[in-house]
Short mmCIF file of C-alpha atoms in Angstrom, two decimals:
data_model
loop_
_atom_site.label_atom_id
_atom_site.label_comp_id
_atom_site.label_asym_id
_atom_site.label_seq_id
_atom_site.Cartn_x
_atom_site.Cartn_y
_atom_site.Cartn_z
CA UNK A 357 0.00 0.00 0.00
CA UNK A 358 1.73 3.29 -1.33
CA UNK A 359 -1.55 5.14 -1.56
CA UNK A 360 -0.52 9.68 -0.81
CA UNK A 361 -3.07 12.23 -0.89
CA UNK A 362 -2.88 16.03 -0.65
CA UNK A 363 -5.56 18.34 0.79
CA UNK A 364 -5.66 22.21 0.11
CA UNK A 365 -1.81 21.67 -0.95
CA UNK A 366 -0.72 25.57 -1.76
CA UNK A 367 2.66 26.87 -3.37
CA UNK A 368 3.20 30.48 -5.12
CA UNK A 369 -0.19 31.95 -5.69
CA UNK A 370 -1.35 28.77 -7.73
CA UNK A 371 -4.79 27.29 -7.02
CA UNK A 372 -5.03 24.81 -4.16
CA UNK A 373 -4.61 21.54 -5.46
CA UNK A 374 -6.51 18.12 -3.84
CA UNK A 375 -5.64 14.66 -4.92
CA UNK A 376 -5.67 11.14 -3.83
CA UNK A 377 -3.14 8.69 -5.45
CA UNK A 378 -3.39 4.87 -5.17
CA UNK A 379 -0.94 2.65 -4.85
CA UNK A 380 0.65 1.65 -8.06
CA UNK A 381 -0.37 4.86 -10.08
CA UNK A 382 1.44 6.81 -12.20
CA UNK A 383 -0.13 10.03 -12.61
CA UNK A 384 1.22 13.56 -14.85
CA UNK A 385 1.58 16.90 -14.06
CA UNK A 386 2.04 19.44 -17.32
CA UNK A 387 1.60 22.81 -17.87
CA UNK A 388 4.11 25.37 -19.37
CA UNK A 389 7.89 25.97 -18.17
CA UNK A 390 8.00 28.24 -14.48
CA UNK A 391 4.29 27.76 -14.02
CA UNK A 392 5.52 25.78 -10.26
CA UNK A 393 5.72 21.91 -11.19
CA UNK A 394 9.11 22.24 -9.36
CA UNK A 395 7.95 24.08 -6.48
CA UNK A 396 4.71 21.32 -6.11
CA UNK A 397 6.85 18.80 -6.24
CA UNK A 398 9.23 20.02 -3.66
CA UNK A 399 6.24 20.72 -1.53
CA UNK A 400 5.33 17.44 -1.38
CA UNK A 401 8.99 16.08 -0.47
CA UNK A 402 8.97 18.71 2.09
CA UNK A 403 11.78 20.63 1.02
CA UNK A 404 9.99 24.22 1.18
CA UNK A 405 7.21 25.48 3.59
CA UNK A 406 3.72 25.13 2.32
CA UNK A 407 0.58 25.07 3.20
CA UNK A 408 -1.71 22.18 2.96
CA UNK A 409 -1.95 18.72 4.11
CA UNK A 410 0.00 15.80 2.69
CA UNK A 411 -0.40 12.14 3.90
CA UNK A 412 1.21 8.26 3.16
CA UNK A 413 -1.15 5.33 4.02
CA UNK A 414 -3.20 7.45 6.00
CA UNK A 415 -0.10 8.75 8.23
CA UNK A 416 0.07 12.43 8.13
CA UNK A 417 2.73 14.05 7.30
CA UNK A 418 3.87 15.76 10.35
CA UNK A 419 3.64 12.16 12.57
CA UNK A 420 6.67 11.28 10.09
CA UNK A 421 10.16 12.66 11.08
CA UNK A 422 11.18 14.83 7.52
CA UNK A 423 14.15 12.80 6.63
CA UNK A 424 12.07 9.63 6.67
CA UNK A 425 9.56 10.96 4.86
CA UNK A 426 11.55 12.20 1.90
CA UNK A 427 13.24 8.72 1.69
CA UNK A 428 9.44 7.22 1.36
CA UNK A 429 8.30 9.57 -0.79
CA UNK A 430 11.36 10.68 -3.09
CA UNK A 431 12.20 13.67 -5.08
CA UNK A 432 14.64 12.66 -8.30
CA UNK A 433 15.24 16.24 -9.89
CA UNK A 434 15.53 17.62 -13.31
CA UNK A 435 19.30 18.48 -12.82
CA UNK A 436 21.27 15.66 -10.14
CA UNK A 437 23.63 17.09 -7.94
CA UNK A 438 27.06 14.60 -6.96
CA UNK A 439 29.40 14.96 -4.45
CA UNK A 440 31.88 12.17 -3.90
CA UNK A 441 34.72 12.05 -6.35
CA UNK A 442 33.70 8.70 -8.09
CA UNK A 443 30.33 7.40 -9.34
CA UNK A 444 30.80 4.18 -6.53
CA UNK A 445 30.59 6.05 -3.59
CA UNK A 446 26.96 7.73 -4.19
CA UNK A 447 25.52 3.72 -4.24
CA UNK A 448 25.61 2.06 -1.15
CA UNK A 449 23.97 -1.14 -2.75
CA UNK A 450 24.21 -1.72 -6.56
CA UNK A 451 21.73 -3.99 -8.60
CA UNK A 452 24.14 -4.84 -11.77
CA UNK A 453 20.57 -5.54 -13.75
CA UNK A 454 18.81 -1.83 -13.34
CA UNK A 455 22.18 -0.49 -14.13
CA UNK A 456 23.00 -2.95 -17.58
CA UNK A 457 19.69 -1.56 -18.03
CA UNK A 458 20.44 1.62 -18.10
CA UNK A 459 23.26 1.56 -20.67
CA UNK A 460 26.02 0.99 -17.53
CA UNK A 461 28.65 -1.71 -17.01
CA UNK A 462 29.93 -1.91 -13.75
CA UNK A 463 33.13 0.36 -14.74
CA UNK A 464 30.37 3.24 -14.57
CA UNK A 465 31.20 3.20 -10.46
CA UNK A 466 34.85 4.04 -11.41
CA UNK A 467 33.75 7.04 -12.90
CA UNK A 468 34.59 10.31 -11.86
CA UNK A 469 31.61 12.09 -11.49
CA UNK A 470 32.90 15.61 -12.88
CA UNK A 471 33.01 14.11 -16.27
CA UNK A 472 29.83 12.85 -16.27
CA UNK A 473 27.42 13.82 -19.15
CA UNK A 474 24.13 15.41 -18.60
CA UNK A 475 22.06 12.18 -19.84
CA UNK A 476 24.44 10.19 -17.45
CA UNK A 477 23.93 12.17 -14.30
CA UNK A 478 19.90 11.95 -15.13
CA UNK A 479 19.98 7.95 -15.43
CA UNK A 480 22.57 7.18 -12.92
CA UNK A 481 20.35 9.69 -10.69
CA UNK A 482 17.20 7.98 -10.60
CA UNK A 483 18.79 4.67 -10.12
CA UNK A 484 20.56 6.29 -6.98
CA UNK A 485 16.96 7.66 -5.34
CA UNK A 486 15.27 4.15 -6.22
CA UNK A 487 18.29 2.60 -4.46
CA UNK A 488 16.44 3.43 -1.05
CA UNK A 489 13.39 1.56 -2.46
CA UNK A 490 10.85 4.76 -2.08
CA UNK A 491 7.64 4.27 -1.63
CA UNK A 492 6.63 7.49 -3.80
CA UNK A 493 8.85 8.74 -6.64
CA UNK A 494 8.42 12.66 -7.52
CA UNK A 495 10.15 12.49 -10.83
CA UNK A 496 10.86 16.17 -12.05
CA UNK A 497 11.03 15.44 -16.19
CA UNK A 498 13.10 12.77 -15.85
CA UNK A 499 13.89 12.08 -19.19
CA UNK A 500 14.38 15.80 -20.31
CA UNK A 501 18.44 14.51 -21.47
CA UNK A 502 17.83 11.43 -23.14
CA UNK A 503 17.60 10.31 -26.37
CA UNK A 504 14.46 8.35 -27.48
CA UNK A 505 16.13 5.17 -26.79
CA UNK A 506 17.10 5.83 -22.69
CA UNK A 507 13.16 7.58 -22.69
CA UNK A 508 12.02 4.63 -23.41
CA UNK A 509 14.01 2.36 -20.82
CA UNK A 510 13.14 4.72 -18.26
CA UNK A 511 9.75 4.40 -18.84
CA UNK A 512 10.12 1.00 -18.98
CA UNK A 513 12.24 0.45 -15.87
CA UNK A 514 9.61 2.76 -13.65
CA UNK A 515 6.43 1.39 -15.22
CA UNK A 516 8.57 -2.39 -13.93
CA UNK A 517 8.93 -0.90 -10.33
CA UNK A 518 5.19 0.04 -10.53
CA UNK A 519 3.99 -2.83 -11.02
CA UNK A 520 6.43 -5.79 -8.96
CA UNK A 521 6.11 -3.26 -6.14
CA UNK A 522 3.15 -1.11 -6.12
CA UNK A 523 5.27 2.00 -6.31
CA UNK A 524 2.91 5.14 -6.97
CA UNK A 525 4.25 8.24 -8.84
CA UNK A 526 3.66 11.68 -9.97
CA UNK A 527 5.50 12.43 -13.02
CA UNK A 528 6.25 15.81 -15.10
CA UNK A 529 6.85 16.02 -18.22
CA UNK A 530 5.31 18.35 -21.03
CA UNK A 531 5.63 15.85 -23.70
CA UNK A 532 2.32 15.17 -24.89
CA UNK A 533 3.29 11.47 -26.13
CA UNK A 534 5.00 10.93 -22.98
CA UNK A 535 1.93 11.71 -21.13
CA UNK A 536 -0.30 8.78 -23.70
CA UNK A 537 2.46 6.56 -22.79
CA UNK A 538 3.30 6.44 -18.96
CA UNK A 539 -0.20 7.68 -17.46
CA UNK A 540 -3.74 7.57 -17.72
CA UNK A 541 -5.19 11.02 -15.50
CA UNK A 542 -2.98 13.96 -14.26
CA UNK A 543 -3.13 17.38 -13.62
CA UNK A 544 -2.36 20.29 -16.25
CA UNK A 545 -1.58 23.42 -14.47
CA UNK A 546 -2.95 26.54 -17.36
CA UNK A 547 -2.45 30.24 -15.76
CA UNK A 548 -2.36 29.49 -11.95
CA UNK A 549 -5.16 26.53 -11.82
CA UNK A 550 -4.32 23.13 -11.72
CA UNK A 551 -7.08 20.80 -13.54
CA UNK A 552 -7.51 18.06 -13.51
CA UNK A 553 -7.51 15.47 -16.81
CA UNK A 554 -9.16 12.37 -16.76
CA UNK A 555 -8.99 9.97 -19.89
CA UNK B 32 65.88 43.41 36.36
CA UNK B 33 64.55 46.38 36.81
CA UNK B 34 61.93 47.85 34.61
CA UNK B 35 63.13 50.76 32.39
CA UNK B 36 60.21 53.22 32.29
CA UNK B 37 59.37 54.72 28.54
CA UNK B 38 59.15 58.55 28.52
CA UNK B 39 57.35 60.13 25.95
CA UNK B 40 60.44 61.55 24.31
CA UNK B 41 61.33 57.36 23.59
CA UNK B 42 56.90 57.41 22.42
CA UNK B 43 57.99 60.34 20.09
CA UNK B 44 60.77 58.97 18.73
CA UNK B 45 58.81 55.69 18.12
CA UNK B 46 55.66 57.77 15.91
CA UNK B 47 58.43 59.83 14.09
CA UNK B 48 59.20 56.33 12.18
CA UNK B 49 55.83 55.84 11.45
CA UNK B 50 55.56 59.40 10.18
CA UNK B 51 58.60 58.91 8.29
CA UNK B 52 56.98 55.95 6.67
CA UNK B 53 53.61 57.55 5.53
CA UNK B 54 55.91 60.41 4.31
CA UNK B 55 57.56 57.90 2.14
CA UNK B 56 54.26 55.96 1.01
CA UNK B 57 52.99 59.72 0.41
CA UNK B 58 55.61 59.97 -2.06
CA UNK B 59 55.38 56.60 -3.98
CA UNK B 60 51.97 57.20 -3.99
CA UNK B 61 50.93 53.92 -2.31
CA UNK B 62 47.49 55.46 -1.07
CA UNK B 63 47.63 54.13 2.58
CA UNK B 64 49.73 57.42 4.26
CA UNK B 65 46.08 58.82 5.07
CA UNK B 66 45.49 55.20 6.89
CA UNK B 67 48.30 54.68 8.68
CA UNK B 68 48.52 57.61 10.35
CA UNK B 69 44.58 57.85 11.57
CA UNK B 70 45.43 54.00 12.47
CA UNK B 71 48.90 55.55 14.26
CA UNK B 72 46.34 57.76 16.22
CA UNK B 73 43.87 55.50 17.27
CA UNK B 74 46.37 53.04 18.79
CA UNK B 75 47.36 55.50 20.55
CA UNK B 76 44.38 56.74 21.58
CA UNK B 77 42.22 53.87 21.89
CA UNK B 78 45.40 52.66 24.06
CA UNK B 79 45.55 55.53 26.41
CA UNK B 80 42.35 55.23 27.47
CA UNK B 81 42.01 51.73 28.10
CA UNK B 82 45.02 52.33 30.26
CA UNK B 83 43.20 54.83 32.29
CA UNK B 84 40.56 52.78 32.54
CA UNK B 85 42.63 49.72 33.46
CA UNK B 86 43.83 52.35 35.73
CA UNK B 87 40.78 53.06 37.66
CA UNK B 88 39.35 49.43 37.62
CA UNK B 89 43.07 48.17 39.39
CA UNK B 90 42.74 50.89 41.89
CA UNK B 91 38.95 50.01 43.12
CA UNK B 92 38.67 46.28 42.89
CA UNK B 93 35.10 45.59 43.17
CA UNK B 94 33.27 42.95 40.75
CA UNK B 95 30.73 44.82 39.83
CA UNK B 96 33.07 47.41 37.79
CA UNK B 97 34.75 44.24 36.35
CA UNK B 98 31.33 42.33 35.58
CA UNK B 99 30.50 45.90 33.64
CA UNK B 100 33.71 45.74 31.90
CA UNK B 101 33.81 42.40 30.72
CA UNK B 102 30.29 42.83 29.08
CA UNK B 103 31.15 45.66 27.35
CA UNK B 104 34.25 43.86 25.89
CA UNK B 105 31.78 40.71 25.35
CA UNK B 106 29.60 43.11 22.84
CA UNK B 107 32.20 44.95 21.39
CA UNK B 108 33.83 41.37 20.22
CA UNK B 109 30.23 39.86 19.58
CA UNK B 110 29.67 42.97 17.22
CA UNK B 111 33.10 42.34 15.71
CA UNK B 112 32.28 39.01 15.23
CA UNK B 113 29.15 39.64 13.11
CA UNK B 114 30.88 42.78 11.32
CA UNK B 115 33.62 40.54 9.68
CA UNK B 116 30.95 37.72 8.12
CA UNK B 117 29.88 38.50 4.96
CA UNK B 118 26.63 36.05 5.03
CA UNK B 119 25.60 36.10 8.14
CA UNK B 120 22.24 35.00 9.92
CA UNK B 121 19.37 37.55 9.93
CA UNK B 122 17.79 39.24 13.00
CA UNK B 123 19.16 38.83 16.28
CA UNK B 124 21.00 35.42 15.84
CA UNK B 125 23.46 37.15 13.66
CA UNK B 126 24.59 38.71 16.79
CA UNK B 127 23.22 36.96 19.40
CA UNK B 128 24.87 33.31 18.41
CA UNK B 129 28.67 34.75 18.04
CA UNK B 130 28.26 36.59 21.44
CA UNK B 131 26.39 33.66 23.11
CA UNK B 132 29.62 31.43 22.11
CA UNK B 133 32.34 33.91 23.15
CA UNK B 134 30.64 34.06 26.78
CA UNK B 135 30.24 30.10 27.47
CA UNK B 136 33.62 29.37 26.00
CA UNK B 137 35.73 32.68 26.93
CA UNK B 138 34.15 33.39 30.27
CA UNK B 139 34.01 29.79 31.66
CA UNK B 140 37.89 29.07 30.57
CA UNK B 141 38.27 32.74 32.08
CA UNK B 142 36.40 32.37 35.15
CA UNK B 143 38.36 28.35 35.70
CA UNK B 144 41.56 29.51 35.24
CA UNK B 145 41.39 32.23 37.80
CA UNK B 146 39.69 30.04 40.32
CA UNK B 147 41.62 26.94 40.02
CA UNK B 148 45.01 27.61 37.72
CA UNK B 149 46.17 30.81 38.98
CA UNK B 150 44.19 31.01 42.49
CA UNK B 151 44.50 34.56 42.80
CA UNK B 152 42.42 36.30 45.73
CA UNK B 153 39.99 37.56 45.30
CA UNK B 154 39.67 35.59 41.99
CA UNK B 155 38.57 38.92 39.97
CA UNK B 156 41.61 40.55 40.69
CA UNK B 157 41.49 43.09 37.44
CA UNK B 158 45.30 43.01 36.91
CA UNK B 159 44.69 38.92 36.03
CA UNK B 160 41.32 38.37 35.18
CA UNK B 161 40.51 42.03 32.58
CA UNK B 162 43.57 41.04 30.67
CA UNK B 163 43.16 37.10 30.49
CA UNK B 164 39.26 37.75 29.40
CA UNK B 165 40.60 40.25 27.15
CA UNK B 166 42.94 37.58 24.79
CA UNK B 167 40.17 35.35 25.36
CA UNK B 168 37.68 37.14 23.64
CA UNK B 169 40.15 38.23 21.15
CA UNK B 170 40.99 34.98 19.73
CA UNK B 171 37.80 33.29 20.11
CA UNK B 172 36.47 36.34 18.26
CA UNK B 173 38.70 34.93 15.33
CA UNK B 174 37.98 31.24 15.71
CA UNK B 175 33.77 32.09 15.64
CA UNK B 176 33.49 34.65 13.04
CA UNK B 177 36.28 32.24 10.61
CA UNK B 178 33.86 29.10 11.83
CA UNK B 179 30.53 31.11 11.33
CA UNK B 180 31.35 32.89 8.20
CA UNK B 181 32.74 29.40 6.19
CA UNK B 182 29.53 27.92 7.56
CA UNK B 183 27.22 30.33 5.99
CA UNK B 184 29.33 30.74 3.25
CA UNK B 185 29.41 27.10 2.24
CA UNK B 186 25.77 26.47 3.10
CA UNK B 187 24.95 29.50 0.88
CA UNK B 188 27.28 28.38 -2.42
CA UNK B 189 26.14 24.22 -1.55
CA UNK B 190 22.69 24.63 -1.60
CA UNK B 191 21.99 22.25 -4.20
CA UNK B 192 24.02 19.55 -3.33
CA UNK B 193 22.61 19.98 0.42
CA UNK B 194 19.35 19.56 -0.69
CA UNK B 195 20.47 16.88 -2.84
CA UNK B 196 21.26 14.93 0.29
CA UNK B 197 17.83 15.52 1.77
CA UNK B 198 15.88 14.58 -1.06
CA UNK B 199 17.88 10.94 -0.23
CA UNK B 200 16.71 11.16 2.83
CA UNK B 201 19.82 12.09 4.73
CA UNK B 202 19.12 13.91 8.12
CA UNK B 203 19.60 17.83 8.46
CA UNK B 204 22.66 16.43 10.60
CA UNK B 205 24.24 14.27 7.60
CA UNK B 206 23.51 16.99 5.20
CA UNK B 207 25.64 19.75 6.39
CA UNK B 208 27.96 17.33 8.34
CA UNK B 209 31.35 17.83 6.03
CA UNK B 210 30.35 21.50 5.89
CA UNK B 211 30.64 21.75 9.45
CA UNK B 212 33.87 19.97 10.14
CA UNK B 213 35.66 22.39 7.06
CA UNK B 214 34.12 25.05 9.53
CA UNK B 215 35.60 24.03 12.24
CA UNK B 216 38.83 23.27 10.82
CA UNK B 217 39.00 26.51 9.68
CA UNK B 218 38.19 28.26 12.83
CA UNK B 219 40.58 26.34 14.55
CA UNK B 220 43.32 26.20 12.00
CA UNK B 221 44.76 29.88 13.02
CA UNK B 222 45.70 28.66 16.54
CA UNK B 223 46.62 25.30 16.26
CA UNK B 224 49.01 27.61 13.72
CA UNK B 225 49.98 29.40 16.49
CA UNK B 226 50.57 26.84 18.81
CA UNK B 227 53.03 24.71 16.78
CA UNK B 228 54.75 27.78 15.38
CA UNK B 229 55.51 29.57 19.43
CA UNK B 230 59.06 29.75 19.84
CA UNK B 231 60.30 29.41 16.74
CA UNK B 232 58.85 31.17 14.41
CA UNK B 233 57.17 34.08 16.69
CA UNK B 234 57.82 35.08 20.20
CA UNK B 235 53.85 35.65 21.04
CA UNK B 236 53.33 38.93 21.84
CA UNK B 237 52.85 38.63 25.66
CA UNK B 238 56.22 36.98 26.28
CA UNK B 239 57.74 39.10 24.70
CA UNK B 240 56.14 42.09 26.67
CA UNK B 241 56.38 40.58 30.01
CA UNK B 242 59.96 40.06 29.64
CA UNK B 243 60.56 43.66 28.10
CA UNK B 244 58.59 44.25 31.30
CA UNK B 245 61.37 42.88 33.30
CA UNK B 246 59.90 39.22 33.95
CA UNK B 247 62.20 36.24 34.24
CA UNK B 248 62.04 34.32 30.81
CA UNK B 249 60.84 30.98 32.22
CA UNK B 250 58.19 32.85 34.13
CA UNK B 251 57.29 34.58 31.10
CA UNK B 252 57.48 31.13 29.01
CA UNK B 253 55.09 29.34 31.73
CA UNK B 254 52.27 31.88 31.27
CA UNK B 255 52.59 32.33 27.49
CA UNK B 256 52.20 28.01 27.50
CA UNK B 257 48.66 28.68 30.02
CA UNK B 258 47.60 31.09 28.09
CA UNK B 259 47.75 29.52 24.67
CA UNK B 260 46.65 26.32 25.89
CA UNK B 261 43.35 28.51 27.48
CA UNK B 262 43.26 30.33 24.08
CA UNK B 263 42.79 27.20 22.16
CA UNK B 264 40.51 25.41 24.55
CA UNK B 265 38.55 28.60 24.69
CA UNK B 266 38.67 29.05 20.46
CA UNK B 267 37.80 24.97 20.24
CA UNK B 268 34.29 25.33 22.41
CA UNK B 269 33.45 28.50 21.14
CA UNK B 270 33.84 27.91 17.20
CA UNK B 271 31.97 24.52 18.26
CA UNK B 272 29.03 25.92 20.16
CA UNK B 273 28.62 28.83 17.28
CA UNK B 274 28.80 26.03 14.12
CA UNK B 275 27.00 23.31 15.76
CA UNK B 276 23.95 25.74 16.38
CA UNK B 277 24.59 27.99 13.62
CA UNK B 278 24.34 25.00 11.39
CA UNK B 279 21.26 24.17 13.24
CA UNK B 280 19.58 27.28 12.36
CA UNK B 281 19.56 27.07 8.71
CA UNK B 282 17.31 23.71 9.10
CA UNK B 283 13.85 24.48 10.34
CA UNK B 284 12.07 21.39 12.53
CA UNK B 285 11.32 19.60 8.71
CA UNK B 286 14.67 19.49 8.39
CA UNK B 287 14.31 22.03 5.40
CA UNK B 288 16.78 23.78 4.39
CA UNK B 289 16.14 27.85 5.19
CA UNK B 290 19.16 29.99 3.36
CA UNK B 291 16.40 33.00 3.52
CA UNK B 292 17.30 32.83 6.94
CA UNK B 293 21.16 34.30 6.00
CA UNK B 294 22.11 37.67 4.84
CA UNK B 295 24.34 39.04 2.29
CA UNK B 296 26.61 42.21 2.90
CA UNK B 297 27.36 43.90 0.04
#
């Protein structure tokens, strides 16, 4: 049971937004660039005051201390951030399958992460925040650096994880066939209000 | 020994140098004559006066003049102290955190060393405990506002990568962890500096005046060890206390991390 639901949730001066999301769900949220997908997102994680009410399985929010709550419900941003000298010692457990996956041998973890190309930081982020086994992932357009082939294994790879282990989602992107391919209802956020879209 | 008393004809003689050397920088153009010799007048100034206060306080012992004193020196460094950070925290904290350091650390090591080390009577004797609180505070001063300022400074150009560690679900505590230990290296770095260089590369400063003052070296050498050894327990639990809760401040109780809370000076 991953089920997370929001009540009056309120960032910037966007309308209030309400959802309920059950366990094993992907759901979207589009709307145009700087219209506060980021700043929902990082709402929900917890990163930024807000006002609202968030809950996990019917636990609020505030019963959970923050840190475990952002490693159940887990924010993978648009741009990763590394700060170890090497690839290895951001992984603390490695799964040799997600990473062949991914387009990664296991000389990747050898890797300083300074050289690192944009598409490699994004892929060899998510794999790091699904490492913990989250319960939620927040994915901030998590494909917005690869190439048609990697979008597709990452859709692949998350749609996998939804499905062996119920994990629910809430995904941007404003790529229409991205949307069509990874969920079935969302949210589309046009000039402050957030609407919902069902199928 | 006897001490050889300094007239002001050997003072004069002294400042003519100095005026001889902003003539010079006058000449060449360096742009600092105007500065040296204002700073030339407040030492002696600023000097003067604190020896007529020192004066006063030696000649009517009574700890209520020295309590008085030694807060006024507490604010002057605690204002020092926030003056010299360039990102500093807003509101009163800016202040109040630096100051609040200096007095657990500088007055406690103060206050144990004139109960217990030196065992003067009564143990606020001005003549030990004004000019022990006084390099105290001093060096603290340095050890907090280096500490607080790489803190802040750190925390302010890391932001992403912090956050990057909470959205893993690290603790505030992990997330600015290797922040704080640079910060505390670097607070302490100055007199651990000191400490191994004494002797041989500098004769500190009081030495050297208590045996111009006439002292016997190996008395002189005994109180310059106390006092460095106070000076760096004193700079070690102040730059602690001010970076353990100054890191604690920019985390609010959801561990989130709250850089509005610091200010830039221009």
């Amino acid at each position: 049971m991953n089920n997370i639901i929001a009540r009056k949730l309120q960032v910037l001066n966007l309308s209030e937004w309400n959802f309920e999301i059950q366990s094993g769900e992907c759901v979207f949220l589009s709307g145009p660039s700087g219209c506060g997908k980021t700043v929902l997102l990082r709402a929900i994680a917890d990163l930024d005051p807000h006002q609202g009410h968030v809950e996990l399985n019917q636990i609020s929010i505030n019963n959970i201390p923050a840190h475990k709550w952002r490693s159940k419900v887990a924010l993978v941003p648009a741009e990763t951030y590394w700060w170890h000298e090497t690839v290895a010692e951001h992984f603390q457990q490695v799964d040799e399958n997600s990473f062949a996956e991914f387009g990664f041998g296991m000389e990747v973890m050898g890797w300083q992460v300074s050289r690192l190309s944009t598409g490699e930081k994004q892929r060899l982020g998510l794999l790091r925040a699904c490492q913990q086994q989250p319960q939620v992932l927040l994915l901030d357009e998590p494909t917005a650096n690869l190439d048609k082939h990697y979008t597709l294994v990452v859709e692949k790879y998350i749609d996998r994880q939804i499905k062996t282990r119920d994990l629910s989602v809430i995904w941007v992107t404003h790529d229409e066939k991205q949307i069509e391919r990874v969920a079935t209802r969302g949210w589309q956020i046009e000039e402050n209000v957030i609407r919902e879209i069902k199928p | 020994m006897n001490l050889i008393a300094l007239g002001p004809l050997d003072l004069a003689i002294a400042a003519s140098l100095v005026i001889l050397l902003a003539l010079l920088s006058e000449k060449m153009q360096l742009g600092v004559s105007g500065q040296l010799l204002v700073a030339g007048v407040r030492t002696v100034v600023q000097l003067l006066l604190i020896g007529l206060i020192l004066k006063v306080i030696f000649s009517y012992v009574h700890l209520g003049w020295i309590s008085l004193i030694s807060i006024v020196m507490l604010l002057l460094a605690g204002r020092e102290v926030m003056a010299r950070q360039k990102y500093r925290l807003k509101g009163w904290w800016g202040f109040g955190l630096g100051t609040m350091s200096m007095f657990i650390s500088s007055f406690s090591i103060t206050l144990i060393a004139l109960s217990v080390i030196i065992n003067v009577d009564p143990w606020y004797t001005p003549q030990y405990s004004i000019p022990l609180l006084g390099m105290m505070l001093g060096n603290t001063m340095n050890g907090i506002s280096l500490g607080q300022d790489r803190l802040n400074q750190s925390a302010w150009q890391q932001r992403s990568i912090i956050e990057g560690k909470l959205m893993l679900g690290w603790t505030w505590n992990q997330a600015i962890a290797d922040i704080r230990h640079d910060s505390i290296r670097t607070g302490l770095m100055p007199i651990i500096n000191a400490m191994a260089a004494a002797g041989i590369v500098s004769l500190p400063g009081m030495m050297t005046g208590q045996i111009l003052a006439g002292s016997e070296p190996m008395e002189a050498v005994k109180y310059q060890i106390l006092i460095m050894f106070l000076i760096t327990a004193g700079t070690g639990f102040g730059t602690l206390t001010a970076v353990w809760f100054g890191s604690r401040r920019l985390f609010d109780t959801r561990e989130r991390l709250r850089l509005e809370r610091l200010t830039i000076r221009k």
